[in-house]
mmCIF file of N, CA and C in Angstrom:
data_model
loop_
_atom_site.group_PDB
_atom_site.id
_atom_site.type_symbol
_atom_site.label_atom_id
_atom_site.label_comp_id
_atom_site.label_asym_id
_atom_site.label_seq_id
_atom_site.Cartn_x
_atom_site.Cartn_y
_atom_site.Cartn_z
ATOM 1 N N VAL T 4 -5.832 -115.176 -51.755
ATOM 2 C CA VAL T 4 -6.116 -113.999 -50.939
ATOM 3 C C VAL T 4 -6.094 -114.402 -49.476
ATOM 4 N N GLN T 5 -5.419 -113.611 -48.660
ATOM 5 C CA GLN T 5 -5.383 -113.841 -47.210
ATOM 6 C C GLN T 5 -5.615 -112.528 -46.494
ATOM 7 N N LEU T 6 -6.215 -112.615 -45.306
ATOM 8 C CA LEU T 6 -6.428 -111.449 -44.468
ATOM 9 C C LEU T 6 -5.613 -111.618 -43.197
ATOM 10 N N GLN T 7 -4.865 -110.603 -42.839
ATOM 11 C CA GLN T 7 -4.022 -110.639 -41.662
ATOM 12 C C GLN T 7 -4.495 -109.572 -40.688
ATOM 13 N N ALA T 8 -5.051 -110.008 -39.554
ATOM 14 C CA ALA T 8 -5.537 -109.072 -38.546
ATOM 15 C C ALA T 8 -4.482 -108.853 -37.476
ATOM 16 N N SER T 9 -4.451 -107.652 -36.933
ATOM 17 C CA SER T 9 -3.507 -107.318 -35.871
ATOM 18 C C SER T 9 -4.077 -106.193 -35.027
ATOM 19 N N GLY T 10 -3.423 -105.936 -33.895
ATOM 20 C CA GLY T 10 -3.803 -104.806 -33.060
ATOM 21 C C GLY T 10 -4.523 -105.159 -31.776
ATOM 22 N N GLY T 11 -4.850 -106.428 -31.591
ATOM 23 C CA GLY T 11 -5.511 -106.821 -30.354
ATOM 24 C C GLY T 11 -4.570 -106.757 -29.169
ATOM 25 N N GLY T 12 -5.137 -106.924 -27.985
ATOM 26 C CA GLY T 12 -4.315 -106.908 -26.788
ATOM 27 C C GLY T 12 -5.145 -106.789 -25.540
ATOM 28 N N LEU T 13 -4.460 -106.512 -24.444
ATOM 29 C CA LEU T 13 -5.101 -106.348 -23.138
ATOM 30 C C LEU T 13 -5.174 -104.867 -22.812
ATOM 31 N N VAL T 14 -6.353 -104.407 -22.437
ATOM 32 C CA VAL T 14 -6.541 -102.990 -22.132
ATOM 33 C C VAL T 14 -7.513 -102.863 -20.965
ATOM 34 N N GLN T 15 -7.381 -101.803 -20.202
ATOM 35 C CA GLN T 15 -8.298 -101.563 -19.102
ATOM 36 C C GLN T 15 -9.610 -100.975 -19.628
ATOM 37 N N ALA T 16 -10.654 -101.171 -18.881
ATOM 38 C CA ALA T 16 -11.950 -100.603 -19.248
ATOM 39 C C ALA T 16 -11.816 -99.098 -19.436
ATOM 40 N N GLY T 17 -12.451 -98.612 -20.495
ATOM 41 C CA GLY T 17 -12.345 -97.202 -20.842
ATOM 42 C C GLY T 17 -11.228 -96.894 -21.816
ATOM 43 N N GLY T 18 -10.370 -97.859 -22.051
ATOM 44 C CA GLY T 18 -9.242 -97.662 -22.950
ATOM 45 C C GLY T 18 -9.622 -97.816 -24.414
ATOM 46 N N SER T 19 -8.599 -97.724 -25.255
ATOM 47 C CA SER T 19 -8.813 -97.773 -26.707
ATOM 48 C C SER T 19 -7.834 -98.738 -27.359
ATOM 49 N N LEU T 20 -8.255 -99.270 -28.494
ATOM 50 C CA LEU T 20 -7.407 -100.082 -29.350
ATOM 51 C C LEU T 20 -7.782 -99.810 -30.798
ATOM 52 N N ARG T 21 -6.840 -100.033 -31.700
ATOM 53 C CA ARG T 21 -7.157 -99.978 -33.118
ATOM 54 C C ARG T 21 -6.730 -101.287 -33.767
ATOM 55 N N LEU T 22 -7.697 -101.964 -34.341
ATOM 56 C CA LEU T 22 -7.429 -103.199 -35.064
ATOM 57 C C LEU T 22 -7.204 -102.888 -36.538
ATOM 58 N N SER T 23 -6.322 -103.648 -37.144
ATOM 59 C CA SER T 23 -6.057 -103.517 -38.573
ATOM 60 C C SER T 23 -6.215 -104.879 -39.234
ATOM 61 N N CYS T 24 -6.603 -104.861 -40.485
ATOM 62 C CA CYS T 24 -6.740 -106.105 -41.235
ATOM 63 C C CYS T 24 -6.340 -105.817 -42.673
ATOM 64 N N ALA T 25 -5.256 -106.424 -43.091
ATOM 65 C CA ALA T 25 -4.734 -106.184 -44.424
ATOM 66 C C ALA T 25 -4.939 -107.410 -45.310
ATOM 67 N N ALA T 26 -5.423 -107.166 -46.505
ATOM 68 C CA ALA T 26 -5.594 -108.239 -47.479
ATOM 69 C C ALA T 26 -4.337 -108.360 -48.323
ATOM 70 N N SER T 27 -3.843 -109.553 -48.462
ATOM 71 C CA SER T 27 -2.668 -109.787 -49.294
ATOM 72 C C SER T 27 -3.042 -110.705 -50.451
ATOM 73 N N GLY T 28 -2.281 -110.613 -51.499
ATOM 74 C CA GLY T 28 -2.591 -111.368 -52.700
ATOM 75 C C GLY T 28 -3.252 -110.459 -53.724
ATOM 76 N N SER T 29 -3.591 -110.978 -54.845
ATOM 77 C CA SER T 29 -4.168 -110.191 -55.930
ATOM 78 C C SER T 29 -5.684 -110.161 -55.828
ATOM 79 N N ILE T 30 -6.205 -108.963 -55.641
ATOM 80 C CA ILE T 30 -7.653 -108.777 -55.532
ATOM 81 C C ILE T 30 -8.061 -107.678 -56.493
ATOM 82 N N ALA T 31 -8.935 -107.978 -57.408
ATOM 83 C CA ALA T 31 -9.370 -106.961 -58.357
ATOM 84 C C ALA T 31 -10.424 -106.052 -57.748
ATOM 85 N N THR T 32 -11.295 -106.632 -56.919
ATOM 86 C CA THR T 32 -12.410 -105.860 -56.352
ATOM 87 C C THR T 32 -12.707 -106.359 -54.948
ATOM 88 N N ILE T 33 -12.898 -105.445 -54.016
ATOM 89 C CA ILE T 33 -13.393 -105.791 -52.677
ATOM 90 C C ILE T 33 -14.687 -105.025 -52.465
ATOM 91 N N ASN T 34 -15.739 -105.724 -52.152
ATOM 92 C CA ASN T 34 -17.027 -105.073 -51.867
ATOM 93 C C ASN T 34 -17.053 -104.677 -50.391
ATOM 94 N N ASN T 35 -17.687 -105.496 -49.589
ATOM 95 C CA ASN T 35 -17.811 -105.184 -48.171
ATOM 96 C C ASN T 35 -16.644 -105.733 -47.367
ATOM 97 N N MET T 36 -16.285 -104.990 -46.319
ATOM 98 C CA MET T 36 -15.310 -105.483 -45.347
ATOM 99 C C MET T 36 -15.956 -105.359 -43.981
ATOM 100 N N THR T 37 -15.763 -106.353 -43.159
ATOM 101 C CA THR T 37 -16.453 -106.376 -41.872
ATOM 102 C C THR T 37 -15.534 -106.815 -40.737
ATOM 103 N N TRP T 38 -15.955 -106.469 -39.534
ATOM 104 C CA TRP T 38 -15.370 -106.987 -38.304
ATOM 105 C C TRP T 38 -16.485 -107.702 -37.529
ATOM 106 N N SER T 39 -16.180 -108.886 -37.072
ATOM 107 C CA SER T 39 -17.086 -109.645 -36.220
ATOM 108 C C SER T 39 -16.308 -110.077 -34.985
ATOM 109 N N ARG T 40 -17.018 -110.523 -33.967
ATOM 110 C CA ARG T 40 -16.339 -110.973 -32.766
ATOM 111 C C ARG T 40 -17.063 -112.172 -32.171
ATOM 112 N N GLN T 41 -16.307 -112.942 -31.432
ATOM 113 C CA GLN T 41 -16.887 -114.094 -30.762
ATOM 114 C C GLN T 41 -16.268 -114.238 -29.385
ATOM 115 N N ALA T 42 -17.119 -114.138 -28.377
ATOM 116 C CA ALA T 42 -16.692 -114.336 -27.001
ATOM 117 C C ALA T 42 -16.870 -115.818 -26.648
ATOM 118 N N PRO T 43 -16.131 -116.305 -25.664
ATOM 119 C CA PRO T 43 -16.250 -117.713 -25.279
ATOM 120 C C PRO T 43 -17.689 -118.083 -24.936
ATOM 121 N N GLY T 44 -18.176 -119.148 -25.539
ATOM 122 C CA GLY T 44 -19.518 -119.621 -25.266
ATOM 123 C C GLY T 44 -20.624 -118.856 -25.956
ATOM 124 N N LYS T 45 -20.254 -117.855 -26.760
ATOM 125 C CA LYS T 45 -21.264 -117.051 -27.456
ATOM 126 C C LYS T 45 -21.106 -117.220 -28.961
ATOM 127 N N ARG T 46 -22.139 -116.847 -29.687
ATOM 128 C CA ARG T 46 -22.080 -116.974 -31.131
ATOM 129 C C ARG T 46 -21.376 -115.776 -31.740
ATOM 130 N N LEU T 47 -20.984 -115.941 -32.991
ATOM 131 C CA LEU T 47 -20.309 -114.876 -33.713
ATOM 132 C C LEU T 47 -21.245 -113.686 -33.899
ATOM 133 N N GLU T 48 -20.740 -112.500 -33.621
ATOM 134 C CA GLU T 48 -21.538 -111.275 -33.719
ATOM 135 C C GLU T 48 -20.896 -110.314 -34.717
ATOM 136 N N LEU T 49 -21.685 -109.826 -35.662
ATOM 137 C CA LEU T 49 -21.201 -108.806 -36.579
ATOM 138 C C LEU T 49 -21.089 -107.491 -35.821
ATOM 139 N N VAL T 50 -19.928 -106.894 -35.824
ATOM 140 C CA VAL T 50 -19.682 -105.668 -35.072
ATOM 141 C C VAL T 50 -19.831 -104.433 -35.955
ATOM 142 N N ALA T 51 -19.190 -104.462 -37.124
ATOM 143 C CA ALA T 51 -19.220 -103.300 -38.001
ATOM 144 C C ALA T 51 -18.916 -103.725 -39.430
ATOM 145 N N GLY T 52 -19.418 -102.943 -40.374
ATOM 146 C CA GLY T 52 -19.165 -103.222 -41.777
ATOM 147 C C GLY T 52 -19.009 -101.933 -42.555
ATOM 148 N N ILE T 53 -18.294 -102.008 -43.661
ATOM 149 C CA ILE T 53 -18.112 -100.849 -44.537
ATOM 150 C C ILE T 53 -18.090 -101.340 -45.969
ATOM 151 N N ASN T 54 -18.821 -100.640 -46.850
ATOM 152 C CA ASN T 54 -18.842 -101.085 -48.240
ATOM 153 C C ASN T 54 -17.836 -100.295 -49.069
ATOM 154 N N SER T 55 -17.812 -100.583 -50.357
ATOM 155 C CA SER T 55 -16.814 -99.956 -51.220
ATOM 156 C C SER T 55 -17.029 -98.465 -51.360
ATOM 157 N N GLY T 56 -18.253 -98.002 -51.089
ATOM 158 C CA GLY T 56 -18.541 -96.578 -51.167
ATOM 159 C C GLY T 56 -18.286 -95.833 -49.872
ATOM 160 N N GLY T 57 -17.921 -96.583 -48.830
ATOM 161 C CA GLY T 57 -17.628 -95.957 -47.547
ATOM 162 C C GLY T 57 -18.789 -95.921 -46.571
ATOM 163 N N SER T 58 -19.929 -96.447 -46.952
ATOM 164 C CA SER T 58 -21.060 -96.494 -46.029
ATOM 165 C C SER T 58 -20.795 -97.524 -44.946
ATOM 166 N N THR T 59 -21.169 -97.167 -43.717
ATOM 167 C CA THR T 59 -20.857 -98.031 -42.578
ATOM 168 C C THR T 59 -22.124 -98.451 -41.836
ATOM 169 N N ASN T 60 -21.998 -99.543 -41.098
ATOM 170 C CA ASN T 60 -23.071 -99.953 -40.200
ATOM 171 C C ASN T 60 -22.439 -100.591 -38.976
ATOM 172 N N TYR T 61 -23.141 -100.500 -37.858
ATOM 173 C CA TYR T 61 -22.607 -100.967 -36.583
ATOM 174 C C TYR T 61 -23.655 -101.726 -35.785
ATOM 175 N N ALA T 62 -23.175 -102.646 -34.973
ATOM 176 C CA ALA T 62 -24.053 -103.285 -34.001
ATOM 177 C C ALA T 62 -24.437 -102.238 -32.966
ATOM 178 N N ASP T 63 -25.644 -102.344 -32.438
ATOM 179 C CA ASP T 63 -26.109 -101.377 -31.447
ATOM 180 C C ASP T 63 -25.165 -101.307 -30.243
ATOM 181 N N SER T 64 -24.569 -102.435 -29.909
ATOM 182 C CA SER T 64 -23.722 -102.501 -28.717
ATOM 183 C C SER T 64 -22.434 -101.688 -28.837
ATOM 184 N N VAL T 65 -22.059 -101.301 -30.058
ATOM 185 C CA VAL T 65 -20.797 -100.565 -30.231
ATOM 186 C C VAL T 65 -20.988 -99.193 -30.858
ATOM 187 N N LYS T 66 -22.210 -98.845 -31.215
ATOM 188 C CA LYS T 66 -22.451 -97.536 -31.823
ATOM 189 C C LYS T 66 -21.982 -96.414 -30.914
ATOM 190 N N GLY T 67 -21.292 -95.467 -31.514
ATOM 191 C CA GLY T 67 -20.785 -94.339 -30.758
ATOM 192 C C GLY T 67 -19.433 -94.586 -30.112
ATOM 193 N N ARG T 68 -18.992 -95.851 -30.086
ATOM 194 C CA ARG T 68 -17.696 -96.165 -29.472
ATOM 195 C C ARG T 68 -16.690 -96.698 -30.499
ATOM 196 N N PHE T 69 -17.170 -97.451 -31.472
ATOM 197 C CA PHE T 69 -16.296 -98.053 -32.487
ATOM 198 C C PHE T 69 -16.459 -97.322 -33.816
ATOM 199 N N THR T 70 -15.369 -97.250 -34.566
ATOM 200 C CA THR T 70 -15.392 -96.650 -35.888
ATOM 201 C C THR T 70 -14.647 -97.548 -36.865
ATOM 202 N N ILE T 71 -15.332 -97.923 -37.937
ATOM 203 C CA ILE T 71 -14.702 -98.731 -38.976
ATOM 204 C C ILE T 71 -14.308 -97.826 -40.133
ATOM 205 N N SER T 72 -13.159 -98.101 -40.726
ATOM 206 C CA SER T 72 -12.699 -97.337 -41.876
ATOM 207 C C SER T 72 -11.882 -98.263 -42.767
ATOM 208 N N ARG T 73 -11.633 -97.805 -43.978
ATOM 209 C CA ARG T 73 -10.843 -98.642 -44.884
ATOM 210 C C ARG T 73 -9.959 -97.775 -45.758
ATOM 211 N N ASP T 74 -8.844 -98.364 -46.147
ATOM 212 C CA ASP T 74 -7.918 -97.736 -47.070
ATOM 213 C C ASP T 74 -7.949 -98.587 -48.333
ATOM 214 N N GLY T 75 -8.652 -98.101 -49.337
ATOM 215 C CA GLY T 75 -8.810 -98.880 -50.553
ATOM 216 C C GLY T 75 -7.502 -99.146 -51.263
ATOM 217 N N ALA T 76 -6.597 -98.191 -51.196
ATOM 218 C CA ALA T 76 -5.315 -98.362 -51.878
ATOM 219 C C ALA T 76 -4.504 -99.487 -51.260
ATOM 220 N N LYS T 77 -4.708 -99.720 -49.968
ATOM 221 C CA LYS T 77 -3.951 -100.753 -49.260
ATOM 222 C C LYS T 77 -4.783 -102.000 -48.996
ATOM 223 N N ASP T 78 -6.040 -102.007 -49.446
ATOM 224 C CA ASP T 78 -6.922 -103.136 -49.170
ATOM 225 C C ASP T 78 -6.893 -103.477 -47.680
ATOM 226 N N THR T 79 -7.029 -102.454 -46.870
ATOM 227 C CA THR T 79 -6.946 -102.613 -45.419
ATOM 228 C C THR T 79 -8.178 -102.017 -44.767
ATOM 229 N N VAL T 80 -8.671 -102.708 -43.738
ATOM 230 C CA VAL T 80 -9.795 -102.198 -42.967
ATOM 231 C C VAL T 80 -9.344 -102.039 -41.522
ATOM 232 N N TYR T 81 -9.844 -101.000 -40.873
ATOM 233 C CA TYR T 81 -9.474 -100.700 -39.498
ATOM 234 C C TYR T 81 -10.722 -100.683 -38.618
ATOM 235 N N LEU T 82 -10.507 -100.918 -37.340
ATOM 236 C CA LEU T 82 -11.576 -100.779 -36.358
ATOM 237 C C LEU T 82 -11.003 -100.030 -35.163
ATOM 238 N N ARG T 83 -11.427 -98.801 -35.023
ATOM 239 C CA ARG T 83 -11.016 -98.007 -33.881
ATOM 240 C C ARG T 83 -12.018 -98.238 -32.770
ATOM 241 N N MET T 84 -11.537 -98.673 -31.607
ATOM 242 C CA MET T 84 -12.420 -99.004 -30.496
ATOM 243 C C MET T 84 -12.086 -98.113 -29.316
ATOM 244 N N ASN T 85 -13.029 -97.258 -28.951
ATOM 245 C CA ASN T 85 -12.884 -96.370 -27.799
ATOM 246 C C ASN T 85 -13.856 -96.782 -26.707
ATOM 247 N N GLY T 86 -13.604 -96.346 -25.502
ATOM 248 C CA GLY T 86 -14.509 -96.630 -24.410
ATOM 249 C C GLY T 86 -14.751 -98.114 -24.221
ATOM 250 N N LEU T 87 -13.690 -98.902 -24.292
ATOM 251 C CA LEU T 87 -13.854 -100.349 -24.232
ATOM 252 C C LEU T 87 -14.424 -100.808 -22.895
ATOM 253 N N LYS T 88 -15.249 -101.827 -22.971
ATOM 254 C CA LYS T 88 -15.911 -102.404 -21.795
ATOM 255 C C LYS T 88 -15.511 -103.873 -21.663
ATOM 256 N N PRO T 89 -15.596 -104.422 -20.451
ATOM 257 C CA PRO T 89 -15.270 -105.850 -20.299
ATOM 258 C C PRO T 89 -16.081 -106.746 -21.233
ATOM 259 N N GLU T 90 -17.306 -106.363 -21.535
ATOM 260 C CA GLU T 90 -18.129 -107.177 -22.436
ATOM 261 C C GLU T 90 -17.682 -107.118 -23.892
ATOM 262 N N ASP T 91 -16.703 -106.260 -24.197
ATOM 263 C CA ASP T 91 -16.127 -106.248 -25.549
ATOM 264 C C ASP T 91 -15.052 -107.315 -25.705
ATOM 265 N N THR T 92 -14.706 -107.981 -24.616
ATOM 266 C CA THR T 92 -13.696 -109.041 -24.670
ATOM 267 C C THR T 92 -14.146 -110.157 -25.601
ATOM 268 N N ALA T 93 -13.312 -110.446 -26.605
ATOM 269 C CA ALA T 93 -13.661 -111.456 -27.602
ATOM 270 C C ALA T 93 -12.499 -111.614 -28.578
ATOM 271 N N ALA T 94 -12.594 -112.626 -29.405
ATOM 272 C CA ALA T 94 -11.707 -112.744 -30.560
ATOM 273 C C ALA T 94 -12.376 -111.984 -31.703
ATOM 274 N N TYR T 95 -11.633 -111.087 -32.323
ATOM 275 C CA TYR T 95 -12.175 -110.258 -33.388
ATOM 276 C C TYR T 95 -11.671 -110.759 -34.741
ATOM 277 N N TYR T 96 -12.603 -110.908 -35.671
ATOM 278 C CA TYR T 96 -12.290 -111.436 -36.988
ATOM 279 C C TYR T 96 -12.676 -110.432 -38.066
ATOM 280 N N CYS T 97 -11.797 -110.260 -39.033
ATOM 281 C CA CYS T 97 -12.138 -109.434 -40.183
ATOM 282 C C CYS T 97 -12.527 -110.338 -41.350
ATOM 283 N N ALA T 98 -13.277 -109.771 -42.259
ATOM 284 C CA ALA T 98 -13.696 -110.509 -43.446
ATOM 285 C C ALA T 98 -13.830 -109.552 -44.613
ATOM 286 N N ALA T 99 -13.587 -110.064 -45.794
ATOM 287 C CA ALA T 99 -13.714 -109.265 -47.011
ATOM 288 C C ALA T 99 -14.499 -110.054 -48.038
ATOM 289 N N GLU T 100 -15.382 -109.361 -48.729
ATOM 290 C CA GLU T 100 -16.202 -109.981 -49.762
ATOM 291 C C GLU T 100 -15.707 -109.508 -51.127
ATOM 292 N N SER T 101 -15.411 -110.461 -51.983
ATOM 293 C CA SER T 101 -14.881 -110.094 -53.296
ATOM 294 C C SER T 101 -15.424 -111.010 -54.382
ATOM 295 N N PRO T 102 -15.784 -110.429 -55.546
ATOM 296 C CA PRO T 102 -16.235 -111.247 -56.669
ATOM 297 C C PRO T 102 -15.117 -111.565 -57.661
ATOM 298 N N HIS T 103 -13.894 -111.020 -57.383
ATOM 299 C CA HIS T 103 -12.834 -111.145 -58.382
ATOM 300 C C HIS T 103 -11.480 -111.090 -57.690
ATOM 301 N N PHE T 104 -10.865 -112.251 -57.551
ATOM 302 C CA PHE T 104 -9.580 -112.315 -56.865
ATOM 303 C C PHE T 104 -8.799 -113.522 -57.356
ATOM 304 N N CYS T 105 -7.538 -113.510 -57.042
ATOM 305 C CA CYS T 105 -6.641 -114.565 -57.518
ATOM 306 C C CYS T 105 -6.533 -115.678 -56.485
ATOM 307 N N THR T 106 -6.652 -116.903 -56.922
ATOM 308 C CA THR T 106 -6.479 -118.061 -56.043
ATOM 309 C C THR T 106 -5.269 -118.859 -56.517
ATOM 310 N N SER T 107 -4.947 -119.919 -55.808
ATOM 311 C CA SER T 107 -3.823 -120.764 -56.196
ATOM 312 C C SER T 107 -4.090 -121.460 -57.527
ATOM 313 N N SER T 108 -5.364 -121.495 -57.933
ATOM 314 C CA SER T 108 -5.736 -122.145 -59.194
ATOM 315 C C SER T 108 -5.931 -121.155 -60.317
ATOM 316 N N GLY T 109 -5.777 -119.876 -60.015
ATOM 317 C CA GLY T 109 -5.972 -118.853 -61.030
ATOM 318 C C GLY T 109 -6.997 -117.833 -60.575
ATOM 319 N N TRP T 110 -7.400 -116.970 -61.482
ATOM 320 C CA TRP T 110 -8.344 -115.915 -61.120
ATOM 321 C C TRP T 110 -9.755 -116.460 -60.998
ATOM 322 N N TYR T 111 -10.452 -116.006 -59.936
ATOM 323 C CA TYR T 111 -11.870 -116.301 -59.734
ATOM 324 C C TYR T 111 -12.658 -115.038 -60.043
ATOM 325 N N LYS T 112 -13.730 -115.227 -60.808
ATOM 326 C CA LYS T 112 -14.640 -114.113 -61.072
ATOM 327 C C LYS T 112 -16.043 -114.675 -61.119
ATOM 328 N N GLY T 113 -16.900 -114.210 -60.217
ATOM 329 C CA GLY T 113 -18.264 -114.721 -60.164
ATOM 330 C C GLY T 113 -18.992 -114.180 -58.967
ATOM 331 N N GLN T 114 -19.850 -114.992 -58.373
ATOM 332 C CA GLN T 114 -20.584 -114.577 -57.186
ATOM 333 C C GLN T 114 -19.595 -114.216 -56.082
ATOM 334 N N PRO T 115 -19.870 -113.129 -55.368
ATOM 335 C CA PRO T 115 -18.926 -112.729 -54.312
ATOM 336 C C PRO T 115 -18.704 -113.827 -53.290
ATOM 337 N N LYS T 116 -17.460 -113.967 -52.883
ATOM 338 C CA LYS T 116 -17.110 -114.911 -51.834
ATOM 339 C C LYS T 116 -16.507 -114.142 -50.665
ATOM 340 N N VAL T 117 -16.653 -114.723 -49.480
ATOM 341 C CA VAL T 117 -16.150 -114.078 -48.273
ATOM 342 C C VAL T 117 -14.880 -114.788 -47.808
ATOM 343 N N VAL T 118 -13.877 -113.993 -47.548
ATOM 344 C CA VAL T 118 -12.620 -114.505 -47.020
ATOM 345 C C VAL T 118 -12.465 -113.992 -45.591
ATOM 346 N N TRP T 119 -12.087 -114.879 -44.668
ATOM 347 C CA TRP T 119 -11.954 -114.522 -43.256
ATOM 348 C C TRP T 119 -10.495 -114.458 -42.837
ATOM 349 N N GLY T 120 -10.191 -113.535 -41.933
ATOM 350 C CA GLY T 120 -8.872 -113.466 -41.331
ATOM 351 C C GLY T 120 -8.789 -114.424 -40.154
ATOM 352 N N GLN T 121 -7.612 -114.482 -39.512
ATOM 353 C CA GLN T 121 -7.371 -115.477 -38.477
ATOM 354 C C GLN T 121 -7.829 -115.033 -37.090
ATOM 355 N N GLY T 122 -8.181 -113.795 -36.917
ATOM 356 C CA GLY T 122 -8.646 -113.329 -35.623
ATOM 357 C C GLY T 122 -7.558 -112.730 -34.769
ATOM 358 N N THR T 123 -7.957 -111.763 -33.958
ATOM 359 C CA THR T 123 -7.034 -111.150 -32.996
ATOM 360 C C THR T 123 -7.803 -110.971 -31.687
ATOM 361 N N GLN T 124 -7.154 -111.297 -30.581
ATOM 362 C CA GLN T 124 -7.843 -111.307 -29.281
ATOM 363 C C GLN T 124 -7.835 -109.924 -28.643
ATOM 364 N N VAL T 125 -8.998 -109.522 -28.173
ATOM 365 C CA VAL T 125 -9.137 -108.282 -27.409
ATOM 366 C C VAL T 125 -9.650 -108.652 -26.018
ATOM 367 N N THR T 126 -8.915 -108.239 -24.993
ATOM 368 C CA THR T 126 -9.306 -108.509 -23.620
ATOM 369 C C THR T 126 -9.376 -107.194 -22.862
ATOM 370 N N VAL T 127 -10.541 -106.933 -22.271
ATOM 371 C CA VAL T 127 -10.755 -105.690 -21.540
ATOM 372 C C VAL T 127 -10.940 -106.029 -20.061
ATOM 373 N N SER T 128 -10.053 -105.510 -19.242
ATOM 374 C CA SER T 128 -10.139 -105.787 -17.805
ATOM 375 C C SER T 128 -10.946 -104.697 -17.104
ATOM 376 N N SER T 129 -11.627 -105.109 -16.043
ATOM 377 C CA SER T 129 -12.465 -104.145 -15.308
ATOM 378 C C SER T 129 -11.694 -103.452 -14.201
#
């Protein structure tokens, strides 16, 4: 299983971007999908999450500006970011939690494991 994130870029303050993260490979079940970010010199911050039922949660810093959604048929999670601020500048990482997926050694089924994408850079200029 691999996660491929895309959609980052350079945008002016107040602008918008939509990040996408697609899971490839054989996955029987995906529980939670999340977006996190890490700015230079700062620790990783959970930005938003969505579970298999569609319930969402957000960091206080992005509530009202960011929207997370997922397409279960495509095993894809999105992050719509509006009203971007310079402090949103960071590398954004997606992650998916699954208890049942295919690995190079065969199918895994057990305690949920988290798979991380490679990250996409978002830079907001003032």
